[in-house]
Amino acid sequence: MAALKTEVLKVDAVAPAFETVERAADVLRRGGLVAFPTETVYGLGANALDRSAVSAVFLAKGRPVNNPLIVHVAAVDQVKALVHDWPAAAQRLAETFWPGPLTLVVSRSSIVPDEVTAGRDTVAIRIPSHPVALALLGAAQTPIAAPSANRSSRLSPTSAAHVLRQLEGRIDLVLDAGPCPGGLESTVIDLTTNPPRLLRPGLIPPDRLRKVIGAIELPEDCPPPASNASDKSSAALPSPGMLPKHYAPLVPLECVEKEAERKVLYWRDRGQKVGWLTFSAPQDLGDMVIVSAMPGEPAACAHRLYGALHALETAGVDRIIAELPPHREEWLAVRDRLVRASRK
Ligand code: TXA
Ligand code: MG
């Protein structure tokens, strides 16, 4: 694809300047691509009702066309035009968690282009809570289709610098509002099944959803066992975004459950420079190891995780060893991202 000049506009994360947001909205109205901050990660936005703009998102990311996009809206009343059916459970979840990091998959109306939904009869929708995202949606006066603003299968971006590293020259504009507060993607839940099915663990843990709508089904492979890496066919996957390999740094990453395993891995390839993501107290292992200590609390860890992986990716390490947090539900999203990042 021909290189674009990617413009970067700084914008206040709490009180975004009207003129700046208006310029970005204008790019969207003309069919352009704008990376913008949300409370989870940076999104790569296009006018969701403009087929060619949506196709340009897939091209810029190198995203498989069978992986549908999330449609972002400014208010619940905008949802009605996009959906065929709005179940009571969707309404209750929307009232509880929107604006916020929860994506609802419901049956779609014909107004939503096939390019957005990858030809499915469902659409994924959320209202983000970041003031810049809400201002952009308000100014653009249209739903915005936005995947995370990274090249397909690579690390998700939580800063404008992360976006530029992967997409500079491929998109029109980045709205730079500093780091994303949440740091990990939204939770995606499918409300077309009974019970509703969690498609992607995210910032809202399963228990908070159960308190609102009762039983939900977790994916069998959630978090997936590391041994299942060979099946790359996407047609049969309940959520095509749940590809085995995803969210991966450019250097090989291996996950370990236990300290003993970690030591074995560390000594196995002596002489290589190692990035070590750890939940235990950092030790000084000399200049062949860069230690990245993660907080022992899920939300704090989510906030830091991608930033730490981006830093290790650019630090010149040969490989990354990532300790996994406990096998408990509140850690589901962090474990999911690390295990998928380790897939070959
Ligand atoms: O936090 C987030 O959700 C961010 C911000 C920008 O909103 N967006 C994001 O988008 O993570 P993306 O494209 O990286 O991930 C969207 C996920 C994918 O797993 C995709 O397959 C799934 O949502 N998805 C989208 N539409 C779907 C549909 N109709 N049915 C099932 N899964 C769907
Ligand atoms: Mg993504």
Coordinates of C-alpha atoms and ligand atoms in Angstrom, one line a residue:
M1 CA 0.0 0.0 0.0
A2 CA 1.2 3.6 -0.7
A3 CA 2.7 5.3 2.3
L4 CA 0.6 8.0 3.9
K5 CA 1.8 10.8 6.0
T6 CA 0.5 10.0 9.5
E7 CA -0.3 13.1 11.4
V8 CA -0.1 13.1 15.2
L9 CA -2.3 15.4 17.2
K10 CA -1.9 15.8 21.0
V11 CA -5.1 16.0 22.8
D12 CA -6.0 16.4 26.5
A13 CA -7.2 13.0 27.9
V14 CA -9.8 14.7 30.2
A15 CA -11.0 17.8 28.3
P16 CA -10.1 17.3 24.6
A17 CA -10.0 20.5 22.5
F18 CA -13.0 20.8 20.2
E19 CA -10.9 21.8 17.1
T20 CA -8.6 18.8 17.5
V21 CA -11.4 16.4 17.8
E22 CA -13.2 18.1 14.9
R23 CA -10.2 17.6 12.7
A24 CA -10.1 13.9 13.5
A25 CA -13.8 13.6 12.9
D26 CA -13.4 15.3 9.5
V27 CA -10.8 12.6 8.5
L28 CA -13.3 9.9 9.5
R29 CA -16.1 11.6 7.5
R30 CA -13.9 11.6 4.4
G31 CA -13.3 7.9 4.7
G32 CA -9.9 8.1 6.5
L33 CA -8.4 6.1 9.4
V34 CA -7.9 7.7 12.8
A35 CA -6.2 5.9 15.8
F36 CA -7.7 7.2 19.0
P37 CA -7.4 6.4 22.7
T38 CA -10.0 4.3 24.5
E39 CA -10.1 3.3 28.2
T40 CA -8.8 -0.1 27.1
V41 CA -6.3 0.2 24.2
Y42 CA -5.9 2.5 21.2
G43 CA -8.4 1.8 18.5
L44 CA -8.0 2.2 14.7
G45 CA -11.2 3.9 13.7
A46 CA -13.2 4.2 10.5
N47 CA -16.7 5.3 9.7
A48 CA -18.5 2.0 10.4
L49 CA -21.1 2.7 7.7
D50 CA -18.5 3.4 5.0
R51 CA -17.6 0.1 3.4
S52 CA -14.4 1.3 1.8
A53 CA -13.2 3.0 4.9
V54 CA -13.8 -0.3 6.8
S55 CA -11.9 -2.3 4.2
A56 CA -9.0 0.2 4.6
V57 CA -8.8 -0.8 8.3
F58 CA -8.2 -4.4 7.3
L59 CA -5.6 -3.5 4.8
A60 CA -3.7 -1.2 7.2
K61 CA -3.6 -3.9 9.9
G62 CA -3.1 -6.9 7.6
R63 CA -6.1 -8.3 9.3
P64 CA -7.8 -11.5 8.0
V65 CA -11.1 -10.4 6.5
N66 CA -13.0 -13.1 8.4
N67 CA -12.3 -11.3 11.7
P68 CA -15.1 -8.9 12.5
L69 CA -14.7 -5.4 14.0
I70 CA -16.3 -3.9 17.1
V71 CA -18.6 -0.9 16.4
H72 CA -18.3 1.9 18.9
V73 CA -21.2 4.2 19.5
A74 CA -21.8 7.3 21.7
A75 CA -25.1 6.4 23.3
V76 CA -27.5 3.5 23.7
D77 CA -30.1 5.0 21.5
Q78 CA -27.7 4.7 18.5
V79 CA -27.7 0.9 19.1
K80 CA -31.2 0.4 17.9
A81 CA -30.4 1.1 14.2
L82 CA -27.6 -1.4 14.3
V83 CA -29.3 -4.3 15.8
H84 CA -32.1 -6.7 14.8
D85 CA -32.7 -7.8 18.4
W86 CA -31.7 -6.3 21.7
P87 CA -32.2 -8.9 24.4
A88 CA -33.1 -7.9 28.0
A89 CA -29.6 -9.2 29.1
A90 CA -28.0 -6.8 26.7
Q91 CA -30.0 -3.9 28.1
R92 CA -29.0 -4.8 31.7
L93 CA -25.3 -5.2 30.8
A94 CA -25.4 -1.9 28.9
E95 CA -27.0 -0.1 31.9
T96 CA -24.4 -1.6 34.2
F97 CA -21.2 -1.3 32.3
W98 CA -21.6 1.3 29.5
P99 CA -19.8 3.5 28.9
G100 CA -17.0 1.0 29.6
P101 CA -14.9 -2.0 28.6
L102 CA -17.7 -4.5 27.7
T103 CA -18.5 -5.5 24.1
L104 CA -21.9 -7.0 23.4
V105 CA -22.4 -9.4 20.4
V106 CA -26.1 -9.3 19.2
S107 CA -27.9 -10.0 16.0
R108 CA -27.4 -7.2 13.5
S109 CA -29.5 -5.0 11.3
S110 CA -28.9 -4.7 7.5
I111 CA -27.5 -1.2 8.0
V112 CA -24.2 -2.7 9.3
P113 CA -21.9 -3.5 6.3
D114 CA -20.8 -7.0 5.8
E115 CA -17.2 -5.8 5.9
V116 CA -17.6 -4.9 9.6
T117 CA -19.2 -8.2 10.6
A118 CA -17.2 -10.4 8.3
G119 CA -20.4 -11.5 6.8
R120 CA -21.9 -12.7 10.1
D121 CA -25.4 -12.1 11.2
T122 CA -24.2 -10.6 14.5
V123 CA -22.5 -7.3 15.4
A124 CA -20.2 -6.5 18.3
I125 CA -21.0 -3.1 20.0
R126 CA -19.7 -1.0 22.8
I127 CA -19.8 2.5 24.2
P128 CA -16.2 3.4 25.3
S129 CA -15.7 5.6 28.4
H130 CA -12.6 7.5 27.4
P131 CA -13.5 11.3 27.0
V132 CA -11.5 11.5 23.7
A133 CA -13.3 8.5 22.2
L134 CA -16.7 9.9 23.3
A135 CA -15.8 13.3 21.9
L136 CA -14.7 11.8 18.6
L137 CA -17.9 9.7 18.4
G138 CA -20.0 12.8 19.1
A139 CA -18.2 15.0 16.5
A140 CA -18.1 12.3 13.8
Q141 CA -21.9 11.7 14.2
T142 CA -21.5 8.1 13.0
P143 CA -20.7 4.8 14.6
I144 CA -17.0 4.0 14.5
A145 CA -15.6 0.6 13.7
A146 CA -12.4 0.1 15.5
P147 CA -10.1 -2.8 16.2
S148 CA -7.0 -2.4 18.3
A149 CA -4.5 -0.1 16.5
N150 CA -1.8 -2.7 15.9
R151 CA -0.7 -4.9 13.0
S152 CA -2.7 -8.2 13.0
S153 CA -1.5 -10.7 15.6
R154 CA 1.0 -8.2 17.1
L155 CA 1.0 -6.4 20.5
S156 CA -1.9 -4.1 21.2
P157 CA -1.1 -0.4 21.7
T158 CA -1.6 1.5 24.9
S159 CA 0.2 4.7 23.8
A160 CA 0.5 6.7 20.6
A161 CA 4.1 5.7 20.3
H162 CA 3.0 2.0 20.2
V163 CA 0.5 2.8 17.4
L164 CA 3.2 4.6 15.4
R165 CA 5.7 1.8 15.7
Q166 CA 3.3 -0.5 13.8
L167 CA 1.1 1.7 11.7
E168 CA 3.1 4.9 10.8
G169 CA 2.6 5.5 7.1
R170 CA -0.4 3.3 6.9
I171 CA -3.1 5.5 8.6
D172 CA -4.0 9.2 8.4
L173 CA -4.0 10.4 12.0
V174 CA -3.2 9.5 15.6
L175 CA -4.9 11.3 18.5
D176 CA -2.3 11.2 21.3
A177 CA -3.9 11.5 24.7
G178 CA -1.2 9.6 26.6
P179 CA -1.4 6.1 28.0
C180 CA -4.7 4.2 28.1
P181 CA -6.0 3.8 31.7
G182 CA -7.2 0.2 31.4
G183 CA -4.4 -1.2 29.3
L184 CA -6.1 -4.4 28.1
E185 CA -9.0 -5.0 25.7
S186 CA -12.7 -5.1 26.5
T187 CA -14.5 -8.2 27.5
V188 CA -16.5 -9.6 24.6
I189 CA -19.8 -11.6 25.4
D190 CA -22.1 -13.2 22.9
L191 CA -25.8 -12.6 23.8
T192 CA -27.2 -14.6 20.9
T193 CA -26.7 -17.9 22.8
N194 CA -28.3 -19.3 26.0
P195 CA -26.5 -19.0 28.3
P196 CA -24.5 -16.1 27.0
R197 CA -21.0 -17.0 26.0
L198 CA -17.8 -15.2 26.9
L199 CA -15.9 -14.9 23.7
R200 CA -12.8 -12.9 24.9
P201 CA -11.8 -12.3 28.6
G202 CA -11.1 -8.7 29.2
L203 CA -11.1 -5.9 31.7
I204 CA -14.4 -6.9 33.2
P205 CA -14.0 -10.3 34.9
P206 CA -16.7 -13.0 34.5
D207 CA -18.0 -12.7 38.0
R208 CA -19.1 -9.1 37.5
L209 CA -21.1 -10.2 34.5
R210 CA -22.7 -13.1 36.4
K211 CA -23.9 -10.7 39.1
V212 CA -26.0 -8.9 36.4
I213 CA -27.2 -11.7 34.0
G214 CA -26.6 -15.0 35.9
A215 CA -24.8 -18.0 34.3
I216 CA -22.4 -17.5 31.4
E217 CA -20.4 -20.0 29.5
L218 CA -16.7 -19.7 29.4
P219 CA -14.7 -20.9 26.4
E220 CA -13.3 -24.4 27.0
D221 CA -9.8 -23.1 26.2
C222 CA -10.0 -20.1 28.4
P223 CA -7.2 -19.7 29.1
P224 CA -6.1 -22.0 26.4
P225 CA -3.6 -24.8 27.1
A226 CA -0.3 -24.0 25.4
S227 CA -0.2 -27.3 23.7
N228 CA -3.1 -26.6 21.3
A229 CA -1.3 -24.3 19.0
S230 CA -1.5 -26.1 15.7
D231 CA -5.2 -25.4 14.7
K232 CA -5.1 -22.1 12.8
S233 CA -8.4 -22.5 10.9
S234 CA -10.6 -19.5 11.7
A235 CA -13.9 -20.6 10.2
A236 CA -14.9 -22.9 13.1
L237 CA -13.9 -20.5 15.9
P238 CA -16.7 -19.0 17.9
S239 CA -15.0 -15.6 17.9
P240 CA -12.5 -15.4 15.1
G241 CA -10.4 -13.0 17.1
M242 CA -9.6 -15.8 19.4
L243 CA -7.0 -17.1 17.0
P244 CA -4.4 -19.3 18.7
K245 CA -1.6 -16.8 18.2
H246 CA -2.3 -13.2 19.0
Y247 CA -1.0 -10.2 21.0
A248 CA 2.5 -11.4 20.3
P249 CA 5.8 -9.5 20.5
L250 CA 8.3 -9.9 17.7
V251 CA 10.7 -11.9 19.8
P252 CA 9.7 -15.4 21.0
L253 CA 7.8 -15.5 24.3
E254 CA 7.5 -18.6 26.5
C255 CA 5.1 -18.9 29.4
V256 CA 6.0 -20.6 32.7
E257 CA 3.7 -21.5 35.6
K258 CA 6.3 -22.2 38.2
E259 CA 9.6 -20.9 39.4
A260 CA 11.3 -24.2 38.8
E261 CA 10.3 -24.2 35.2
R262 CA 11.5 -20.7 34.8
K263 CA 15.0 -21.6 36.0
V264 CA 15.1 -24.5 33.6
L265 CA 14.2 -22.2 30.7
Y266 CA 16.6 -19.6 31.8
W267 CA 19.6 -21.9 31.9
R268 CA 18.6 -23.8 28.8
D269 CA 19.7 -21.1 26.3
R270 CA 22.5 -19.5 28.3
G271 CA 24.2 -16.7 26.4
Q272 CA 21.0 -15.3 25.0
K273 CA 19.6 -12.0 26.3
V274 CA 16.4 -12.6 28.1
G275 CA 13.4 -10.4 29.0
W276 CA 11.8 -11.8 32.1
L277 CA 8.2 -10.8 33.0
T278 CA 7.8 -11.7 36.7
F279 CA 5.2 -11.5 39.5
S280 CA 7.7 -12.3 42.1
A281 CA 10.3 -10.0 43.6
P282 CA 12.8 -9.0 40.9
Q283 CA 16.3 -10.3 41.4
D284 CA 19.5 -8.9 39.8
L285 CA 20.5 -11.5 37.3
G286 CA 23.2 -9.5 35.5
D287 CA 23.1 -7.7 32.2
M288 CA 21.9 -10.7 30.2
V289 CA 18.4 -10.4 31.9
I290 CA 16.1 -7.5 31.8
V291 CA 13.5 -7.9 34.6
S292 CA 10.1 -6.5 34.2
A293 CA 8.2 -6.8 37.5
M294 CA 4.4 -6.9 37.2
P295 CA 2.0 -5.8 40.0
G296 CA 0.3 -8.7 41.8
E297 CA -3.1 -7.3 41.3
P298 CA -5.1 -7.9 38.1
A299 CA -6.2 -4.4 37.2
A300 CA -2.8 -2.9 37.9
C301 CA -1.1 -5.6 35.9
A302 CA -3.5 -5.1 33.0
H303 CA -2.6 -1.4 32.9
R304 CA 1.1 -2.2 32.6
L305 CA 1.2 -5.5 30.6
Y306 CA 1.4 -4.3 27.0
G307 CA 3.7 -1.5 27.9
A308 CA 6.1 -3.9 29.5
L309 CA 5.9 -6.2 26.4
H310 CA 6.5 -3.3 24.0
A311 CA 9.5 -2.3 26.1
L312 CA 11.0 -5.8 26.0
E313 CA 10.3 -6.1 22.3
T314 CA 12.4 -3.0 21.6
A315 CA 15.1 -3.7 24.3
G316 CA 17.0 -6.1 22.0
V317 CA 16.3 -9.3 24.0
D318 CA 16.5 -12.6 22.1
R319 CA 13.5 -14.1 23.9
I320 CA 11.0 -13.4 26.7
I321 CA 10.1 -15.6 29.6
A322 CA 6.7 -14.7 31.1
E323 CA 5.6 -16.0 34.4
L324 CA 1.9 -16.7 34.5
P325 CA -0.3 -15.2 37.3
P326 CA -2.5 -17.6 39.3
H327 CA -5.0 -19.8 37.4
R328 CA -8.0 -17.9 38.8
E329 CA -10.8 -16.1 37.1
E330 CA -9.8 -12.6 38.0
W331 CA -6.6 -13.2 36.1
L332 CA -8.2 -14.8 33.1
A333 CA -7.6 -11.9 30.7
V334 CA -3.9 -11.5 31.6
R335 CA -3.3 -15.2 31.3
D336 CA -5.2 -15.4 28.0
R337 CA -3.0 -12.6 26.5
L338 CA 0.3 -14.1 27.7
V339 CA -0.6 -17.7 26.5
R340 CA -1.7 -16.5 23.1
A341 CA 1.4 -14.4 22.8
S342 CA 3.5 -17.5 23.3
R343 CA 1.8 -19.5 20.5
K344 CA 4.0 -20.4 17.5
Ligands
TXA1 O1 -11.1 -2.9 24.0 C1 -11.4 -3.2 22.8 O2 -12.3 -4.0 22.6 C2 -10.6 -2.5 21.7 C3 -11.0 -1.0 21.7 C4 -10.4 -0.3 20.5 O3 -12.4 -0.9 21.7 N1 -10.9 -3.1 20.4 C5 -10.5 -4.4 20.1 O4 -10.8 -4.8 18.8 O5 -9.9 -5.1 20.9 P1 -10.2 -6.1 18.2 O6 -10.7 -6.0 16.7 O7 -8.8 -6.1 18.4 O8 -10.9 -7.2 18.9 C6 -12.3 -7.4 18.7 C7 -12.7 -8.8 19.1 C8 -12.1 -9.9 18.2 O9 -11.8 -11.0 19.0 C9 -13.3 -10.2 17.2 O10 -13.2 -11.4 16.6 C10 -14.5 -10.0 18.1 O11 -14.2 -8.9 19.0 N2 -15.7 -9.8 17.4 C11 -16.0 -8.6 16.7 N3 -17.2 -8.8 16.1 C12 -17.7 -10.0 16.5 C13 -18.9 -10.7 16.1 N4 -19.8 -10.2 15.4 N5 -19.0 -12.0 16.6 C14 -18.0 -12.5 17.4 N6 -16.9 -11.9 17.7 C15 -16.7 -10.6 17.3
MG2 MG -6.9 -6.6 18.7

